PDB file of C-alpha atoms in Angstrom:
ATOM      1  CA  UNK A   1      20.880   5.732  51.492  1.00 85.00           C
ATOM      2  CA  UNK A   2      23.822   3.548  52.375  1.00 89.00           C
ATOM      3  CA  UNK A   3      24.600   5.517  55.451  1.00 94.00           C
ATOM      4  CA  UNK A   4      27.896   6.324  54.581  1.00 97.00           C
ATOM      5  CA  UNK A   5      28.537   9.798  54.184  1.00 97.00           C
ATOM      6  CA  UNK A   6      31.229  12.242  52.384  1.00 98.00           C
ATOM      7  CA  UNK A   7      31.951  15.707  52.366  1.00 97.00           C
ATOM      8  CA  UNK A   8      32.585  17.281  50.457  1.00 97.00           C
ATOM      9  CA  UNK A   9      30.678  16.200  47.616  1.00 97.00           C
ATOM     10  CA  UNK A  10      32.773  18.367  45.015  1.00 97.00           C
ATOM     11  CA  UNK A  11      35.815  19.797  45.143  1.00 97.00           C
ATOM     12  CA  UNK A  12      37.719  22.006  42.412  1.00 97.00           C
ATOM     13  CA  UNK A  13      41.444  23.046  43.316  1.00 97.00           C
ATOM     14  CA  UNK A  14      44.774  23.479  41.373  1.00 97.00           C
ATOM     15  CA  UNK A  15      47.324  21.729  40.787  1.00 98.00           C
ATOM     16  CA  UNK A  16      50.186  20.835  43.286  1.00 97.00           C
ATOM     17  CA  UNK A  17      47.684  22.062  45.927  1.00 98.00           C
ATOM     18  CA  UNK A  18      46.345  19.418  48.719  1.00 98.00           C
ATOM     19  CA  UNK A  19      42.850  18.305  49.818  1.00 98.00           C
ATOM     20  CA  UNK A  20      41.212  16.280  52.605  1.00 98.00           C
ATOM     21  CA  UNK A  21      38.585  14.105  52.146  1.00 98.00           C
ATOM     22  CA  UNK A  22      36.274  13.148  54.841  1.00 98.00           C
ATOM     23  CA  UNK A  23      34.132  10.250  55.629  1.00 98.00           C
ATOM     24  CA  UNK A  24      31.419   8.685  58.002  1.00 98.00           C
ATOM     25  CA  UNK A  25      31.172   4.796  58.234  1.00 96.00           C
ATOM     26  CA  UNK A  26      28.025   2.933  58.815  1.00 94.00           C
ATOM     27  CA  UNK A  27      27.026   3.005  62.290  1.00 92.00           C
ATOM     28  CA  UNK A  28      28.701   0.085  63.771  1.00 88.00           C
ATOM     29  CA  UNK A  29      31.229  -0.609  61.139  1.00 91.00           C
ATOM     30  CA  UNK A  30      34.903  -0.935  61.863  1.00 92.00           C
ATOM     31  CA  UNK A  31      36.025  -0.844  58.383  1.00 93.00           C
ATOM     32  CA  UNK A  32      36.429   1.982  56.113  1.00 96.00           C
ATOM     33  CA  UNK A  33      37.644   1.571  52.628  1.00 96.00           C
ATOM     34  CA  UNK A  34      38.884   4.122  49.863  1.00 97.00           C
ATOM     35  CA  UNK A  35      38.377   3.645  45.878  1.00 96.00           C
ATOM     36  CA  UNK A  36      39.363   5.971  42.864  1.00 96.00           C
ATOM     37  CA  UNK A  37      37.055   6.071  40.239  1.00 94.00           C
ATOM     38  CA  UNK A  38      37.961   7.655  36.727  1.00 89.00           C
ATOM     39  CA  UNK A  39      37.070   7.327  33.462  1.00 78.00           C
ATOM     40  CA  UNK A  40      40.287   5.410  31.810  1.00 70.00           C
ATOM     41  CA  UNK A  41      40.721   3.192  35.243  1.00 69.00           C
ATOM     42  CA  UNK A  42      37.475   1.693  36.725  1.00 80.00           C
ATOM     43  CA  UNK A  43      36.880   1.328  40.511  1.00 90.00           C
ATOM     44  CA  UNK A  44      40.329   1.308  42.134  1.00 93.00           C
ATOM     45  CA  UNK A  45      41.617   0.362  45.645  1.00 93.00           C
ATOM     46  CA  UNK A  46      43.124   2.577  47.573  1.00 96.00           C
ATOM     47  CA  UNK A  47      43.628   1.573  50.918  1.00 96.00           C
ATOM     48  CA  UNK A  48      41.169  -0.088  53.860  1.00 94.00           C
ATOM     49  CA  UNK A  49      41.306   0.775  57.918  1.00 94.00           C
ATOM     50  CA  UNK A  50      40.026  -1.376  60.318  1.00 91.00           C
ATOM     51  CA  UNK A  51      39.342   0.229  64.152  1.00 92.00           C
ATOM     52  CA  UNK A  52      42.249   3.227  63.491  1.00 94.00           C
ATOM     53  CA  UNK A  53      45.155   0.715  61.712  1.00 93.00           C
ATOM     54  CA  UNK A  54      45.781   0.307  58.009  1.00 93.00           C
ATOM     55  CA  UNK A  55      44.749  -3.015  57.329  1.00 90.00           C
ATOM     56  CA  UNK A  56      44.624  -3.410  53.291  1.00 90.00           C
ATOM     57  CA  UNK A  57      46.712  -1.048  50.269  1.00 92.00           C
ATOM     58  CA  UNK A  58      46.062  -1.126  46.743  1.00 92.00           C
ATOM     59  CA  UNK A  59      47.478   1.387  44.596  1.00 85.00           C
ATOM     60  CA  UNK A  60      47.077   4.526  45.998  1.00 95.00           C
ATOM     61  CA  UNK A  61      49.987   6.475  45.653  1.00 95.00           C
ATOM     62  CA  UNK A  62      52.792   8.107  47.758  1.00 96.00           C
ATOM     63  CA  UNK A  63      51.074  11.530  47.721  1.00 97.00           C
ATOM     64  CA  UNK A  64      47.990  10.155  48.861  1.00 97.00           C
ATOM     65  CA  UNK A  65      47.668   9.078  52.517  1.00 97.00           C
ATOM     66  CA  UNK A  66      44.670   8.291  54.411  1.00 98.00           C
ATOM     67  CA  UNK A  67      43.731   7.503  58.054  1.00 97.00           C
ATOM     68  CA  UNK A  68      40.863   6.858  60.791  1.00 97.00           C
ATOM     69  CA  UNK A  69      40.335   8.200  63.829  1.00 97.00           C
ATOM     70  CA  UNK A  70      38.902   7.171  67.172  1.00 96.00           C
ATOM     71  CA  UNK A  71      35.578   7.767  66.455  1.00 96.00           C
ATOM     72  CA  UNK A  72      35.727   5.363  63.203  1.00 96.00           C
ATOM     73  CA  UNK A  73      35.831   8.373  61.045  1.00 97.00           C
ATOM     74  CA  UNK A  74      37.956   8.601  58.238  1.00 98.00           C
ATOM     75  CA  UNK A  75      40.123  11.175  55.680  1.00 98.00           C
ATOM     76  CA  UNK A  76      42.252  10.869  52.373  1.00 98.00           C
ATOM     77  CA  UNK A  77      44.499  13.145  52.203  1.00 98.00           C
ATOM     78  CA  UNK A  78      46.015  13.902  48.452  1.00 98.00           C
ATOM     79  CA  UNK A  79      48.737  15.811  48.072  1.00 97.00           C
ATOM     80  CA  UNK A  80      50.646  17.884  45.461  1.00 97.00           C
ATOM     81  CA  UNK A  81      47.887  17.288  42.810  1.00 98.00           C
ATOM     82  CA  UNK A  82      47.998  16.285  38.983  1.00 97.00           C
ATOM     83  CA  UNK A  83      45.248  16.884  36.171  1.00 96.00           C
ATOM     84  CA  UNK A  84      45.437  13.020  36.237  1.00 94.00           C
ATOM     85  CA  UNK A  85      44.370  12.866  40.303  1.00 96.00           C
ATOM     86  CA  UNK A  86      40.609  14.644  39.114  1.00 96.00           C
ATOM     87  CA  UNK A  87      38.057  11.763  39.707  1.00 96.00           C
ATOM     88  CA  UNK A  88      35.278  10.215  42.207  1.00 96.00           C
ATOM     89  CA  UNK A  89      36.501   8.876  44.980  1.00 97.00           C
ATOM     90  CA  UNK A  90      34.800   7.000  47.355  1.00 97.00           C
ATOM     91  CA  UNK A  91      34.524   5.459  50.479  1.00 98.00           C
ATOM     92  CA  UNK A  92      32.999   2.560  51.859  1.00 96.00           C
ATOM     93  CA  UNK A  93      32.311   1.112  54.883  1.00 95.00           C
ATOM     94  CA  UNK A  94      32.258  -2.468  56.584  1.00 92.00           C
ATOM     95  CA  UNK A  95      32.257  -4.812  59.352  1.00 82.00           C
ATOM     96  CA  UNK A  96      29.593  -3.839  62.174  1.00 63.00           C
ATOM     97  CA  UNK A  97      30.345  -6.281  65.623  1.00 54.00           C
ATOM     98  CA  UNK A  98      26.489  -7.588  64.462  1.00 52.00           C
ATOM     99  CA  UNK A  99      26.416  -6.975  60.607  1.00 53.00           C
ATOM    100  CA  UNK A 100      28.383  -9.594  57.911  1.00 57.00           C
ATOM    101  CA  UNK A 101      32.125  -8.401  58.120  1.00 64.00           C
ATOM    102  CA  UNK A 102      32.201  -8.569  54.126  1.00 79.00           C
ATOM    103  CA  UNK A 103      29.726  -6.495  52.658  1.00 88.00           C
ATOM    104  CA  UNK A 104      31.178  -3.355  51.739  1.00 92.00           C
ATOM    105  CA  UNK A 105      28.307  -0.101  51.562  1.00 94.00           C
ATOM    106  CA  UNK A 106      29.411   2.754  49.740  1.00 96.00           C
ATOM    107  CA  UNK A 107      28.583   6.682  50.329  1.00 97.00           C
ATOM    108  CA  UNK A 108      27.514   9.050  47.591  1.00 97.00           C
ATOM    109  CA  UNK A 109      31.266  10.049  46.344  1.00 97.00           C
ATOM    110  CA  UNK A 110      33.534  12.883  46.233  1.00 97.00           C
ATOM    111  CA  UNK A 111      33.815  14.398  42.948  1.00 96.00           C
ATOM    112  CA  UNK A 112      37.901  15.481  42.539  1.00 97.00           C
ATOM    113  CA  UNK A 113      38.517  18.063  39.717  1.00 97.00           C
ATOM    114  CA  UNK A 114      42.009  19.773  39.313  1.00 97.00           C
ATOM    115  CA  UNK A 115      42.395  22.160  37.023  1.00 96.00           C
TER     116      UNK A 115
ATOM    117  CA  UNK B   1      42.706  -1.130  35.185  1.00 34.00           C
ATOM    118  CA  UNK B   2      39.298  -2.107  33.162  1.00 35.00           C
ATOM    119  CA  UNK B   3      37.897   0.467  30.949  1.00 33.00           C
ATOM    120  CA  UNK B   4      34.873   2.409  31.795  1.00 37.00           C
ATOM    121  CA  UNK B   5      32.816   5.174  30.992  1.00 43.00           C
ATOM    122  CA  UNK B   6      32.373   5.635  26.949  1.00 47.00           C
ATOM    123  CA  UNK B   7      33.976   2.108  26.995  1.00 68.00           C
ATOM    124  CA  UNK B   8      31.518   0.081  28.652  1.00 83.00           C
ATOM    125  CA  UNK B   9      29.319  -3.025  27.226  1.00 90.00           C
ATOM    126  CA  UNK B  10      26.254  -1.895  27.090  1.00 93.00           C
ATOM    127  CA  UNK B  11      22.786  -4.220  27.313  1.00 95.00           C
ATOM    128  CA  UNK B  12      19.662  -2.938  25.881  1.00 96.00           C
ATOM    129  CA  UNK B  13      16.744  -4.706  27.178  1.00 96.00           C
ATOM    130  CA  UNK B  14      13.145  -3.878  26.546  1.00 97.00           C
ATOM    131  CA  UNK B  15      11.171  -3.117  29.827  1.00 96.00           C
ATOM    132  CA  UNK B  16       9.541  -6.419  31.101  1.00 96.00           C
ATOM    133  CA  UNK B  17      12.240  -8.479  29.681  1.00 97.00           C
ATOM    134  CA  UNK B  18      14.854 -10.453  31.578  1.00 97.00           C
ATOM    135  CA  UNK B  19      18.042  -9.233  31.996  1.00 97.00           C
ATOM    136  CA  UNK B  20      21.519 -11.365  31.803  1.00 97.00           C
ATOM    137  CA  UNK B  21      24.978  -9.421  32.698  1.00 97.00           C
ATOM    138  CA  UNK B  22      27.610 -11.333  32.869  1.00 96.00           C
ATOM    139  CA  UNK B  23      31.289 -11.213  34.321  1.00 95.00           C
ATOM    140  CA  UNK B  24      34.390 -12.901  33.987  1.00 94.00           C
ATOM    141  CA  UNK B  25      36.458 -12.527  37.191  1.00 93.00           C
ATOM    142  CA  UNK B  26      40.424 -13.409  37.506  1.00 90.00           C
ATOM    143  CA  UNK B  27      41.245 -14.661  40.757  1.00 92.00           C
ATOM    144  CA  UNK B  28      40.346 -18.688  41.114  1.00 93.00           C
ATOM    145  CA  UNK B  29      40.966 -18.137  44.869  1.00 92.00           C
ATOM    146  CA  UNK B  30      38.187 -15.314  45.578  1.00 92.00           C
ATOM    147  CA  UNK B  31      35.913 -16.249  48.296  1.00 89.00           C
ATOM    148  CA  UNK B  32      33.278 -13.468  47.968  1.00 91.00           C
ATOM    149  CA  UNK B  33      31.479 -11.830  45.184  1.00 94.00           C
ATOM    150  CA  UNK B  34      29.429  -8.931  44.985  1.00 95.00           C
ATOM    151  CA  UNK B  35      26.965  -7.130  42.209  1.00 96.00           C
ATOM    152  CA  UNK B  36      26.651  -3.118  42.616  1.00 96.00           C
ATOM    153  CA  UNK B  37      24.295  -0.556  40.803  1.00 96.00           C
ATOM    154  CA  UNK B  38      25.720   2.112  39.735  1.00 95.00           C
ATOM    155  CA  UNK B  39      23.686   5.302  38.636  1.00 93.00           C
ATOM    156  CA  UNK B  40      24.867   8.398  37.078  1.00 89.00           C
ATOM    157  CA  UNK B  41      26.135  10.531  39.675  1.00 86.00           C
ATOM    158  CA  UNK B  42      26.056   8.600  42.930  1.00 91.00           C
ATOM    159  CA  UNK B  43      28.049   5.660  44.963  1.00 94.00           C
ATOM    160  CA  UNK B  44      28.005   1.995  44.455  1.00 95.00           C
ATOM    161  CA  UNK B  45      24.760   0.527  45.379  1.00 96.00           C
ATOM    162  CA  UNK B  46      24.632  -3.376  46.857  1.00 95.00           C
ATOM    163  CA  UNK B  47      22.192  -5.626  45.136  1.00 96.00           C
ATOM    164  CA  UNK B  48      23.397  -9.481  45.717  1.00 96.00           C
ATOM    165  CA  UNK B  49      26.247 -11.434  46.988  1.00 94.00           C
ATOM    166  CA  UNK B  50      27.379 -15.072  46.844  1.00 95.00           C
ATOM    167  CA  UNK B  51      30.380 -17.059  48.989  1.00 92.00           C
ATOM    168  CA  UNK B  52      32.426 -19.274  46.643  1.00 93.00           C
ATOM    169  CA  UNK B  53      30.601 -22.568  48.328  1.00 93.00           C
ATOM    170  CA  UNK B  54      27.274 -21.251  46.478  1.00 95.00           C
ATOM    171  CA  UNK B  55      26.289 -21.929  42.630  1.00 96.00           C
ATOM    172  CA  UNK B  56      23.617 -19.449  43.461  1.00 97.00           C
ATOM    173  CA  UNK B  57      21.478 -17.019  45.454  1.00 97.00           C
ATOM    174  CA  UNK B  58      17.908 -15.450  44.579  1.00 97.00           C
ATOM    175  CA  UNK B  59      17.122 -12.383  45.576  1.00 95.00           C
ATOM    176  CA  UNK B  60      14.402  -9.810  45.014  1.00 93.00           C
ATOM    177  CA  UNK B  61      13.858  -9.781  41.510  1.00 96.00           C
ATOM    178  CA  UNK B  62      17.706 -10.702  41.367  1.00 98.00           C
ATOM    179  CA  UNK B  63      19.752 -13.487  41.110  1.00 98.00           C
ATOM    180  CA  UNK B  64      23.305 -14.134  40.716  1.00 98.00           C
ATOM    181  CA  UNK B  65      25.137 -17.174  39.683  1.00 97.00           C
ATOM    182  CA  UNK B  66      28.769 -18.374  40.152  1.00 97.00           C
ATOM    183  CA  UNK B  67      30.370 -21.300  37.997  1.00 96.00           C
ATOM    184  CA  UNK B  68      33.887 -21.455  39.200  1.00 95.00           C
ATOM    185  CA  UNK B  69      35.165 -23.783  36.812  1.00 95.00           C
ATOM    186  CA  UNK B  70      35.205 -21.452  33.972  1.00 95.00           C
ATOM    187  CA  UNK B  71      35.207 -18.122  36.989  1.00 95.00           C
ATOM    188  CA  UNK B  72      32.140 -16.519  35.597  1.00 95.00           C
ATOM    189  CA  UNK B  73      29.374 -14.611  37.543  1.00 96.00           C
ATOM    190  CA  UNK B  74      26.601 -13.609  36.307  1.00 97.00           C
ATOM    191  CA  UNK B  75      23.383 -11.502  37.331  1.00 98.00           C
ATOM    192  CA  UNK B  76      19.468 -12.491  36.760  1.00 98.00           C
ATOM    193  CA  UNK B  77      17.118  -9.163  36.809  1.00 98.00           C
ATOM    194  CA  UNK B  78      13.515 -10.508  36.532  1.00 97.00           C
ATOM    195  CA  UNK B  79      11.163  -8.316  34.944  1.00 97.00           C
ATOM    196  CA  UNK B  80      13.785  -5.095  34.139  1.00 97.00           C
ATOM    197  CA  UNK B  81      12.275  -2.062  35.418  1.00 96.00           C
ATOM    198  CA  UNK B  82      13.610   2.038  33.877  1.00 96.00           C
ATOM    199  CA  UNK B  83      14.819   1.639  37.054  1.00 95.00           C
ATOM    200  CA  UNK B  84      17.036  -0.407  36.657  1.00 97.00           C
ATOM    201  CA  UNK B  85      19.164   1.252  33.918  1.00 96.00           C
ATOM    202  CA  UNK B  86      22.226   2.297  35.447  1.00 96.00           C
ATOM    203  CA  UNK B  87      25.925   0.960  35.280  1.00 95.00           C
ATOM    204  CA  UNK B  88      26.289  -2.717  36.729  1.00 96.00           C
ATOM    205  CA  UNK B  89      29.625  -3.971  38.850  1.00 95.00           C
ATOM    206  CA  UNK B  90      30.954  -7.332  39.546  1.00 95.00           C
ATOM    207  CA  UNK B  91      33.351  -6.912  42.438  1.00 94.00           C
ATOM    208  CA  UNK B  92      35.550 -10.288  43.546  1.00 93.00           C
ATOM    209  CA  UNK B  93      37.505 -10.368  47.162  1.00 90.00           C
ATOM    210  CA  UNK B  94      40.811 -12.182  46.596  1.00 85.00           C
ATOM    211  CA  UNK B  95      42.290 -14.003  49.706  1.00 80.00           C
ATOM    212  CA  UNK B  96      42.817 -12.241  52.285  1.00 75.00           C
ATOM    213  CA  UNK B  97      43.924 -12.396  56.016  1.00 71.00           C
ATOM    214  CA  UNK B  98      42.080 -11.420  59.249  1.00 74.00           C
ATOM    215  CA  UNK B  99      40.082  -8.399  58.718  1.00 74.00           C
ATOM    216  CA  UNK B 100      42.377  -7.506  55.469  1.00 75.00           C
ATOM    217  CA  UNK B 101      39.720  -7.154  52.806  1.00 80.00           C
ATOM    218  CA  UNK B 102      39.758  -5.631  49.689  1.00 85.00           C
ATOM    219  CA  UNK B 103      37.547  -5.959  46.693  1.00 89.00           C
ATOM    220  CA  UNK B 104      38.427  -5.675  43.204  1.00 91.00           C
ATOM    221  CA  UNK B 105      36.007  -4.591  40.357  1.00 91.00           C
ATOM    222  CA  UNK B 106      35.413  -5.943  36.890  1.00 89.00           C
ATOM    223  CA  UNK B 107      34.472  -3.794  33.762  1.00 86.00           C
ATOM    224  CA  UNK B 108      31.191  -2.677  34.351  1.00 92.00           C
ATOM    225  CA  UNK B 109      28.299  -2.742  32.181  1.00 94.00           C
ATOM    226  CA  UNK B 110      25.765  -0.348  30.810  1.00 94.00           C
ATOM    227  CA  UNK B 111      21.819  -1.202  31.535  1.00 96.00           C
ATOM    228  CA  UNK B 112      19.728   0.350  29.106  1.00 96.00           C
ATOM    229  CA  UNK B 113      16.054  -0.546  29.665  1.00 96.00           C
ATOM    230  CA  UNK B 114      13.618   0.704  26.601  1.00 93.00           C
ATOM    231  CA  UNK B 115       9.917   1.404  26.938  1.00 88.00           C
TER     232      UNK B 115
END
């Protein structure tokens, strides 16, 4: 157990609807990243928060949007969804004030599927 | 984006034996690297990691070496366990700034360990 965790841990919707994702750093850890994970593209980048601001973006699209919130914890919001947006996604968490500031810890995954 | 899923190299490697997996990363300026576990089903799991000023770094059962000149990585599993079969990750972190920090992942590959 990483400590990380995500709800929900799957998800089936339609398309053009919307869907939050939720997530729970490490304790202790300022950082909170997002990845995409599907079958044709890998482990992909989305977007990293450090303490509430947007520190890092990868390629997460303009219908996608994420943020964190006082309490460290962190959502993904994807709107207007595509067949294509079905995949894991997952977040992961790093930086504690007393931990290394580069090892990133990964939760168990949300599993995306749009029909 | 790499290729995964039916894609992926896969190593076959009877129980007991050493296992080599290798990756070739694409940024000469990364700083950090990190080898994940991946099983079927859940998140990322951290094994090893290695700063770009280290050829290498032994871990339990694990080691993972870096030759920079040719940017290769590559990861040692002593005496491969079944439970070790699962899907393996290199993962480099490009330059970055402050507490900016992404991590980009290679083409993962496929641990099969026999009886």
């Amino acid at each position: 157990d990483s400590g990380v965790t995500q709800t929900p841990k799957h998800l089936i919707t339609a398309t053009g609807q919307r869907v939050t994702l939720r997530c729970s750093p490490r304790s202790g850890d300022l950082s909170v990243y997002w990845y995409q994970q599907s079958l044709d593209q890998g482990l992909q980048f989305l977007i990293q928060y450090y303490n509430g601001e947007e520190r890092a973006k990868g390629n997460i699209l303009e219908r996608f949007s994420a943020q964190q919130f006082p309490d460290l914890h962190s959502e993904l919001n994807l709107s207007s969804l595509e067949l294509g947006d079905s995949a894991l996604y997952f977040c992961a968490s790093s930086g504690g004030v007393f931990t290394s500031t580069d090892t990133q810890y990964f939760g168990p995954g949300t599993r995306l599927t749009v029909l | 984006g790499e290729s995964v899923g039916l894609h992926l190299p896969t190593l076959s490697v009877q129980e007991g034996d050493n296992s080599i997996i290798n990756c070739a990363y694409s940024n000469s300026a990364s700083d950090y690297f990190i080898w994940y576990k991946q099983e079927s089903g859940k998140g990322p799991q951290f094994i090893i990691d290695i700063r770009s000023n280290m050829d290498k770094r032994q871990g339990q059962r694990v080691t993972v070496l870096l030759n920079k000149t040719v940017k290769h990585l590559s990861l040692q599993i002593a005496a491969t366990q079944p439970g070790d079969s699962a899907v393996y990750f290199c993962a480099e972190r490009p330059p970055h700034t402050g507490t900016a920090s992404k991590l980009t992942f290679g083409t993962g590959t496929r641990l099969q360990v026999t009886l």
